[in-house]
Coordinates of C-alpha atoms in Angstrom, one line a residue:
M25 CA 18.2 5.4 12.0
D26 CA 15.1 4.9 9.8
P27 CA 15.8 6.6 6.4
Q28 CA 12.3 8.1 6.5
E29 CA 13.3 10.1 9.6
V30 CA 16.1 12.0 7.8
K31 CA 14.1 13.1 4.7
P32 CA 13.6 16.8 4.5
T33 CA 10.2 18.5 4.6
V34 CA 9.0 19.3 1.1
V35 CA 6.2 21.8 0.6
C36 CA 4.5 22.4 -2.7
V37 CA 3.2 26.0 -3.0
F38 CA 0.5 26.8 -5.6
C39 CA 0.3 30.5 -6.4
G40 CA -0.2 33.1 -9.1
S41 CA 2.2 34.2 -11.8
L42 CA 1.0 37.7 -11.4
P43 CA 1.7 40.0 -8.4
G44 CA -1.9 41.0 -7.8
N45 CA -3.1 44.6 -7.0
S46 CA -2.3 44.4 -3.3
P47 CA 1.3 44.4 -2.1
S48 CA 0.3 42.1 0.7
H49 CA 0.4 39.1 -1.7
L50 CA 4.1 39.5 -2.5
E51 CA 4.8 40.3 1.2
A52 CA 3.1 36.9 2.1
A53 CA 5.4 35.1 -0.4
R54 CA 8.5 36.7 1.1
A55 CA 7.3 35.9 4.7
L56 CA 6.6 32.3 3.7
A57 CA 10.1 32.0 2.1
K58 CA 11.7 33.2 5.4
E59 CA 9.7 30.5 7.3
F60 CA 11.0 27.9 4.9
H61 CA 14.5 29.1 5.3
Q62 CA 14.4 29.1 9.1
Q63 CA 13.0 25.6 9.3
N64 CA 15.1 24.1 6.4
V65 CA 12.1 23.3 4.2
Q66 CA 12.4 22.6 0.5
L67 CA 10.1 24.3 -1.9
V68 CA 8.5 22.8 -4.9
Y69 CA 6.5 25.2 -7.1
G70 CA 5.4 25.8 -10.7
G71 CA 8.6 27.2 -12.0
G72 CA 7.4 30.7 -12.8
T73 CA 9.8 33.7 -12.6
A74 CA 7.2 36.5 -12.2
G75 CA 4.5 37.5 -9.9
I76 CA 3.9 35.7 -6.5
M77 CA 5.6 32.6 -7.8
G78 CA 8.8 34.4 -8.8
E79 CA 8.9 36.4 -5.5
L80 CA 8.6 33.2 -3.4
A81 CA 11.3 31.3 -5.3
K82 CA 13.9 34.1 -5.6
T83 CA 13.4 35.1 -1.9
L84 CA 14.1 31.5 -0.8
V85 CA 17.0 31.1 -3.1
S86 CA 18.6 34.3 -1.7
L87 CA 18.2 32.9 1.8
S88 CA 18.9 29.2 1.4
G89 CA 20.5 28.8 -2.0
P90 CA 19.3 27.2 -5.2
Q91 CA 19.1 23.7 -3.9
A92 CA 16.2 24.7 -1.6
V93 CA 13.9 25.4 -4.5
H94 CA 12.7 23.1 -7.3
G95 CA 10.6 24.7 -10.0
I96 CA 8.7 22.4 -12.3
I97 CA 7.5 24.0 -15.5
P98 CA 6.0 22.7 -18.8
R99 CA 8.2 23.3 -21.8
A100 CA 5.7 25.5 -23.6
L101 CA 5.7 28.0 -20.6
V102 CA 9.5 28.2 -20.6
E103 CA 9.4 30.2 -23.8
I104 CA 7.1 32.9 -22.5
E105 CA 8.7 33.3 -19.1
E106 CA 10.7 36.5 -19.0
G107 CA 13.1 35.1 -16.4
Y108 CA 14.3 32.4 -18.8
K109 CA 14.8 34.6 -21.9
S110 CA 18.2 36.0 -21.0
P111 CA 21.2 34.6 -23.1
D112 CA 22.5 32.8 -20.0
N113 CA 19.3 30.8 -19.7
Q114 CA 18.9 29.5 -23.3
A115 CA 19.4 26.0 -22.0
F116 CA 15.8 26.2 -20.7
V117 CA 14.3 26.8 -24.1
S118 CA 13.0 23.6 -25.7
K119 CA 14.9 21.9 -28.5
E120 CA 13.7 19.3 -31.0
G121 CA 13.1 15.9 -29.6
K122 CA 11.0 14.6 -26.8
A123 CA 12.2 14.0 -23.2
A124 CA 10.1 13.1 -20.2
E125 CA 12.0 15.7 -18.2
R126 CA 15.4 17.2 -17.7
V127 CA 17.0 19.1 -14.9
V128 CA 18.9 22.2 -15.9
S129 CA 21.7 22.6 -13.5
Q130 CA 24.2 25.0 -15.2
S131 CA 21.7 27.9 -15.4
V132 CA 20.0 27.3 -12.1
Q133 CA 22.1 29.6 -10.0
E134 CA 22.3 32.2 -12.7
S135 CA 18.5 32.4 -12.9
N136 CA 18.1 33.0 -9.2
Y137 CA 15.0 30.7 -9.2
G138 CA 16.6 27.5 -8.0
M139 CA 16.6 24.1 -9.7
V140 CA 14.3 23.9 -12.7
T141 CA 12.8 20.8 -14.2
V142 CA 11.3 21.1 -17.7
V143 CA 8.4 18.7 -18.4
P144 CA 6.4 18.0 -21.5
D145 CA 2.9 19.1 -20.2
M146 CA 0.8 20.4 -17.4
H147 CA -0.3 16.9 -16.3
T148 CA 3.3 15.8 -15.9
R149 CA 4.0 19.0 -13.9
K150 CA 1.2 18.3 -11.4
R151 CA 2.1 14.7 -11.0
L152 CA 5.8 15.4 -10.4
M153 CA 5.1 18.2 -7.9
A154 CA 2.8 15.8 -6.0
Q155 CA 5.4 13.1 -6.1
K156 CA 8.1 15.4 -4.6
V157 CA 5.8 16.1 -1.7
L158 CA 4.9 12.5 -1.1
E159 CA 8.6 11.6 -1.1
G160 CA 9.3 14.3 1.6
G161 CA 9.6 13.9 5.3
P162 CA 7.3 14.8 8.2
G163 CA 5.3 18.0 7.7
S164 CA 5.4 17.8 3.9
G165 CA 2.3 19.1 2.2
F166 CA 0.6 21.6 0.0
V167 CA 0.0 25.3 0.4
A168 CA -2.0 27.8 -1.6
L169 CA -1.2 31.5 -1.8
A170 CA -3.3 33.9 -3.9
G171 CA -3.6 32.9 -7.5
G172 CA -6.0 32.4 -10.4
F173 CA -7.6 29.6 -12.3
G174 CA -4.5 27.4 -12.4
T175 CA -3.9 27.8 -8.6
M176 CA -7.5 26.9 -7.9
E177 CA -7.3 23.8 -10.2
E178 CA -4.1 22.5 -8.6
L179 CA -5.5 23.1 -5.1
M180 CA -8.7 21.3 -5.8
E181 CA -7.0 18.3 -7.4
M182 CA -4.8 17.8 -4.4
T183 CA -7.9 18.2 -2.1
T184 CA -9.7 15.6 -4.1
W185 CA -6.8 13.2 -3.9
N186 CA -6.8 13.6 -0.2
Q187 CA -10.5 12.9 0.0
L188 CA -10.1 9.8 -2.0
G189 CA -7.3 8.5 0.1
I190 CA -4.7 8.8 -2.6
H191 CA -2.5 10.8 -0.3
K192 CA -2.6 12.1 3.3
A193 CA -0.5 15.2 3.1
G194 CA -1.8 18.4 4.6
I195 CA -3.4 21.2 2.6
V196 CA -3.2 24.8 3.9
L197 CA -4.7 28.0 2.5
L198 CA -2.7 31.1 3.4
N199 CA -5.6 33.4 3.4
I200 CA -4.2 36.9 3.2
N201 CA -6.7 39.8 3.4
G202 CA -9.6 37.4 3.0
Y203 CA -8.5 36.4 -0.5
W204 CA -9.8 32.8 0.0
N205 CA -13.0 33.7 2.0
G206 CA -15.1 32.9 -1.0
L207 CA -13.7 29.4 -1.3
L208 CA -14.1 28.8 2.4
Q209 CA -17.7 30.0 2.3
W210 CA -18.3 27.6 -0.7
V211 CA -17.0 24.7 1.4
K212 CA -19.4 25.7 4.2
T213 CA -22.3 25.9 1.8
S214 CA -21.5 22.5 0.3
V215 CA -21.6 21.0 3.8
Q216 CA -25.0 22.7 4.4
E217 CA -26.3 21.4 1.1
G218 CA -25.1 17.9 1.9
L219 CA -22.6 17.7 -0.9
V220 CA -19.5 17.6 1.3
S221 CA -19.3 15.9 4.6
A222 CA -18.6 18.0 7.7
E223 CA -15.5 15.9 8.3
N224 CA -14.1 16.4 4.8
A225 CA -14.6 20.2 5.1
G226 CA -11.5 20.1 7.3
I227 CA -9.3 18.7 4.5
I228 CA -8.4 22.3 3.7
A229 CA -7.0 24.1 6.6
E230 CA -6.8 27.9 6.9
A231 CA -3.9 30.0 8.0
T232 CA -3.9 33.8 8.1
Q233 CA -0.2 34.3 8.9
A234 CA 2.8 32.8 7.2
E235 CA 4.4 31.7 10.5
D236 CA 1.4 29.4 11.1
V237 CA 1.7 27.4 7.9
L238 CA 4.4 24.9 8.7
R239 CA 3.1 24.2 12.1
M240 CA -0.3 23.5 10.7
L241 CA 1.2 21.1 8.1
K242 CA 3.1 19.2 10.9
E243 CA 0.0 19.0 13.1
Y244 CA -2.4 18.1 10.2
Q245 CA -4.9 15.4 10.9
I246 CA -6.5 13.4 8.1
S247 CA -10.2 13.5 7.8
S248 CA -12.2 10.6 9.2
G249 CA -14.6 11.0 6.3
R250 CA -12.1 10.3 3.6
L251 CA -13.1 7.5 1.2
A252 CA -9.7 5.8 1.8
M253 CA -10.1 3.7 -1.2
T254 CA -10.6 0.1 -0.1
S255 CA -8.8 -1.3 -3.2
R256 CA -5.4 -0.3 -4.4
L257 CA -3.4 -1.7 -7.2
V258 CA 0.3 -2.1 -6.5
L259 CA 2.8 -3.0 -9.2
V260 CA 5.6 -5.4 -8.2
I261 CA 8.5 -5.3 -10.6
G262 CA 12.3 -5.9 -10.6
D263 CA 15.5 -7.3 -12.1
L264 CA 15.2 -5.2 -15.3
F265 CA 18.9 -4.9 -16.2
I266 CA 18.4 -2.4 -19.0
P267 CA 20.4 -2.0 -21.2
D268 CA 23.1 -4.5 -20.0
R269 CA 21.0 -7.7 -20.3
A270 CA 17.8 -6.5 -22.1
P271 CA 17.2 -3.6 -24.5
D272 CA 13.9 -2.4 -22.9
L273 CA 10.7 -3.5 -21.2
P274 CA 8.6 -5.7 -23.6
A275 CA 6.3 -3.5 -25.7
K276 CA 3.2 -5.5 -24.6
F277 CA 4.1 -4.8 -20.9
K278 CA 4.5 -1.1 -21.6
K279 CA 1.0 -0.9 -23.0
L280 CA -0.4 -2.4 -19.8
L281 CA 1.4 0.1 -17.6
T282 CA -0.7 3.2 -18.1
P283 CA -0.7 6.2 -15.7
G284 CA -3.6 6.6 -13.4
K285 CA -4.5 3.0 -12.8
I286 CA -1.7 1.9 -10.4
G287 CA -1.4 3.5 -7.0
Q288 CA 2.1 2.4 -6.0
I289 CA 5.1 0.6 -7.5
L290 CA 7.4 -1.6 -5.5
C291 CA 10.6 -2.1 -7.4
L292 CA 12.8 -5.0 -6.1
G293 CA 16.1 -3.7 -7.5
N294 CA 18.3 -3.7 -10.5
L295 CA 16.5 -0.8 -12.1
T296 CA 19.7 0.2 -13.9
D297 CA 18.6 2.9 -16.4
R298 CA 17.2 6.4 -16.0
S299 CA 14.6 6.2 -18.8
T300 CA 12.8 3.2 -17.2
F301 CA 13.0 4.9 -13.8
E302 CA 11.2 7.9 -15.3
L303 CA 8.7 5.7 -17.0
L304 CA 7.7 4.0 -13.8
R305 CA 7.4 7.4 -12.0
Q306 CA 4.9 8.5 -14.7
V307 CA 2.9 5.3 -14.2
A308 CA 2.7 6.0 -10.4
P309 CA 4.3 8.8 -8.5
D310 CA 4.6 6.6 -5.4
L311 CA 7.6 4.6 -6.6
Q312 CA 9.4 2.7 -3.8
L313 CA 12.8 1.2 -4.5
V314 CA 15.2 -1.2 -2.8
K315 CA 18.8 -1.9 -3.7
G316 CA 19.6 -4.8 -6.0
D317 CA 23.0 -6.4 -6.3
F318 CA 23.8 -4.4 -9.5
D319 CA 22.5 -1.0 -8.3
V320 CA 26.1 0.2 -7.9
D321 CA 25.1 3.8 -8.8
S322 CA 22.6 4.0 -5.9
P323 CA 24.5 3.3 -2.8
N324 CA 22.0 5.0 -0.5
L325 CA 19.1 2.7 -1.3
S326 CA 17.8 0.5 1.5
L327 CA 18.2 -3.3 1.2
S328 CA 14.6 -3.7 2.3
K329 CA 11.4 -1.7 3.1
V330 CA 8.0 -2.3 4.6
V331 CA 4.7 -0.7 3.4
T332 CA 1.3 -1.1 4.8
H333 CA -2.0 -1.6 2.9
G334 CA -5.2 -2.2 4.7
S335 CA -4.3 -4.6 7.5
L336 CA -1.4 -6.1 5.5
R337 CA 2.3 -5.4 6.3
I338 CA 4.2 -6.0 3.1
G339 CA 8.0 -6.3 3.1
F340 CA 10.1 -6.2 -0.1
T341 CA 13.8 -6.9 -0.8
H342 CA 15.9 -7.8 -3.8
G343 CA 16.8 -11.1 -2.3
H344 CA 20.5 -11.3 -2.9
T345 CA 21.0 -11.2 0.9
I346 CA 18.8 -14.2 1.4
I347 CA 21.0 -17.4 1.5
P348 CA 20.4 -19.8 0.0
P349 CA 18.7 -17.8 -2.8
G350 CA 14.9 -18.4 -2.7
D351 CA 15.1 -20.9 0.1
A352 CA 11.7 -21.1 1.8
D353 CA 13.2 -21.3 5.4
A354 CA 15.5 -18.4 4.7
L355 CA 12.5 -16.4 3.4
L356 CA 10.4 -17.3 6.4
I357 CA 13.2 -16.1 8.7
A358 CA 13.4 -12.8 6.8
A359 CA 9.6 -12.3 7.0
R360 CA 9.7 -12.9 10.7
Q361 CA 12.5 -10.4 11.2
M362 CA 10.6 -7.8 9.2
D363 CA 7.4 -8.7 10.9
V364 CA 5.4 -8.8 7.7
D365 CA 2.4 -10.7 6.4
V366 CA 3.7 -10.6 2.8
L367 CA 7.3 -10.8 1.6
L368 CA 8.3 -9.9 -1.9
W369 CA 11.7 -10.8 -3.2
G370 CA 13.7 -11.0 -6.4
G371 CA 17.0 -12.2 -7.7
T372 CA 16.1 -15.5 -9.3
H373 CA 14.3 -14.0 -12.3
R374 CA 11.6 -16.6 -11.9
F375 CA 8.0 -16.1 -10.8
E376 CA 7.0 -17.8 -7.6
A377 CA 4.1 -17.5 -5.1
F378 CA 3.4 -19.6 -2.1
E379 CA 2.1 -19.5 1.5
L380 CA 4.1 -20.7 4.5
E381 CA 3.0 -20.5 8.1
G382 CA 0.3 -18.0 7.4
R383 CA 2.5 -15.7 5.4
F384 CA 2.5 -15.0 1.6
F385 CA 5.7 -15.0 -0.4
V386 CA 5.9 -13.6 -4.0
N387 CA 8.8 -13.3 -6.5
P388 CA 7.6 -11.3 -9.6
G389 CA 10.5 -12.6 -11.7
S390 CA 12.3 -10.4 -14.2
A391 CA 10.2 -7.9 -16.1
T392 CA 12.6 -8.0 -19.1
G393 CA 13.4 -11.8 -18.9
A394 CA 17.0 -10.8 -18.2
M395 CA 19.4 -13.7 -18.1
T396 CA 21.0 -14.9 -14.8
T397 CA 23.2 -17.7 -13.8
A398 CA 20.9 -18.3 -10.8
Y399 CA 18.0 -19.2 -13.0
G400 CA 16.9 -22.9 -13.4
P401 CA 18.0 -25.5 -15.8
E402 CA 20.9 -24.7 -18.2
G403 CA 19.7 -23.3 -21.5
E404 CA 16.3 -22.3 -20.2
E405 CA 15.5 -18.7 -20.8
P406 CA 13.7 -16.6 -18.1
T407 CA 10.1 -15.7 -18.9
P408 CA 9.5 -11.9 -18.6
S409 CA 7.0 -11.3 -15.8
F410 CA 5.7 -8.8 -13.3
C411 CA 2.8 -8.8 -10.7
L412 CA -0.1 -6.6 -9.8
M413 CA -1.5 -6.8 -6.3
D414 CA -5.1 -5.8 -5.7
I415 CA -5.4 -5.2 -1.9
Q416 CA -8.7 -4.9 -0.1
G417 CA -8.5 -5.0 3.7
D418 CA -6.9 -8.3 4.7
V419 CA -7.2 -9.8 1.2
L420 CA -4.6 -9.7 -1.5
V421 CA -5.4 -10.8 -5.0
L422 CA -2.2 -11.3 -7.0
Y423 CA -2.2 -11.1 -10.8
V424 CA 0.8 -12.5 -12.6
Y425 CA 1.6 -11.3 -16.1
Q426 CA 4.0 -13.4 -18.1
L427 CA 5.1 -12.9 -21.7
K428 CA 4.8 -16.2 -23.5
T429 CA 6.3 -16.9 -27.0
D430 CA 4.9 -19.8 -29.1
V431 CA 6.9 -21.9 -31.6
N432 CA 6.1 -19.3 -34.3
G433 CA 7.6 -16.5 -32.3
V434 CA 4.2 -14.9 -31.5
E435 CA 4.1 -13.2 -28.2
T436 CA 1.0 -13.2 -25.9
V437 CA 0.6 -12.0 -22.3
A438 CA -0.8 -14.7 -20.0
V439 CA -2.4 -13.7 -16.7
E440 CA -2.9 -15.9 -13.7
K441 CA -4.6 -15.1 -10.4
V442 CA -3.6 -16.1 -6.8
S443 CA -5.4 -15.0 -3.7
F444 CA -4.2 -14.7 -0.1
R445 CA -6.1 -13.8 3.1
K446 CA -4.3 -12.7 6.2
N447 CA -4.4 -15.3 9.0
N448 CA -5.6 -17.9 6.7
F449 CA -3.7 -20.7 8.4
P450 CA -3.9 -24.2 7.0
S451 CA -6.1 -26.6 8.9
S452 CA -4.3 -29.3 10.8

């Protein structure tokens, strides 16, 4: 069975930390939690313990247990949340030192609000909530209950990401007692004024009853008016072996990997430490992993995956299952079996890129320059390298970044460019 088919549905709910004046808002939260319970849906939310947020979370925890709820909250807000102030929940309160995030498990069940991840700031919170949805199974998406400025801001950012083609998850407003009528009227006015297309007006769907929300997410159709960005940067990286064979990613590489510029990361295995995993997730929430020969702590990872960008089917695998390692004929057989235009593989710790029978083959090398017995001439050290793919339709432009060290020990990053066009068969 395809691993994608067994992923649970994950729904992120944006809503207020206050209860509002009408009891209908809390009633809607409880009704939505019951729908989640009945359909085995996992909730991601802002981690609040009061108001509509708290009611939604604790209701679902009471029905499905703490594992069904994942709250994501900035460290600064933990200290003002009443639900985290009891002596039993002091693990939530921030300590000295900086961490990208941490999951508090011991106090989860005691707090009655499910799993809680504490993050450094609001930006990390939104990115991680979106990531959880994008990693979910069919029917995953975003829902907005009544809320204030924060709810509106989160809702609009996810709507904009949908319009830009960054994600295709559904967005549903649960419009209780006409709470969101003003927003829906604004959308109609924007269409009339020519500022939003009629097609994109449908990016936000409206439900008036909790029982309709999950069905609408499952049936959600993406807008034909989305920009669907024609160019997307994809990072290809692998064979890191931190800390066993290398202390860390090179500092010059880290400076290049800034959040917001890369749309997806394809990691070809041997991502052996948690901190680098979290770093890559901050660079791009869409982190796709396959199993390397030393990923012993991740037995459930697939040996290979296929993603699609434009008209290109791109397969990726670590490469330790390809025998002989790096053999062109063996790679061609693998590409045919996966039915891909581009095959990415690792394992040799050496950058390679070539075309064969109309297909493109890329090995990004080792991002840390980790040693391997499979690498080249004796005594020759691997060159740290990774690749960026700029994909536009049927054209892939590959940028290869290699960390070169001169005789004086000075490091520089060299960049080369290789282009590939689908169906660009060599002339006979």
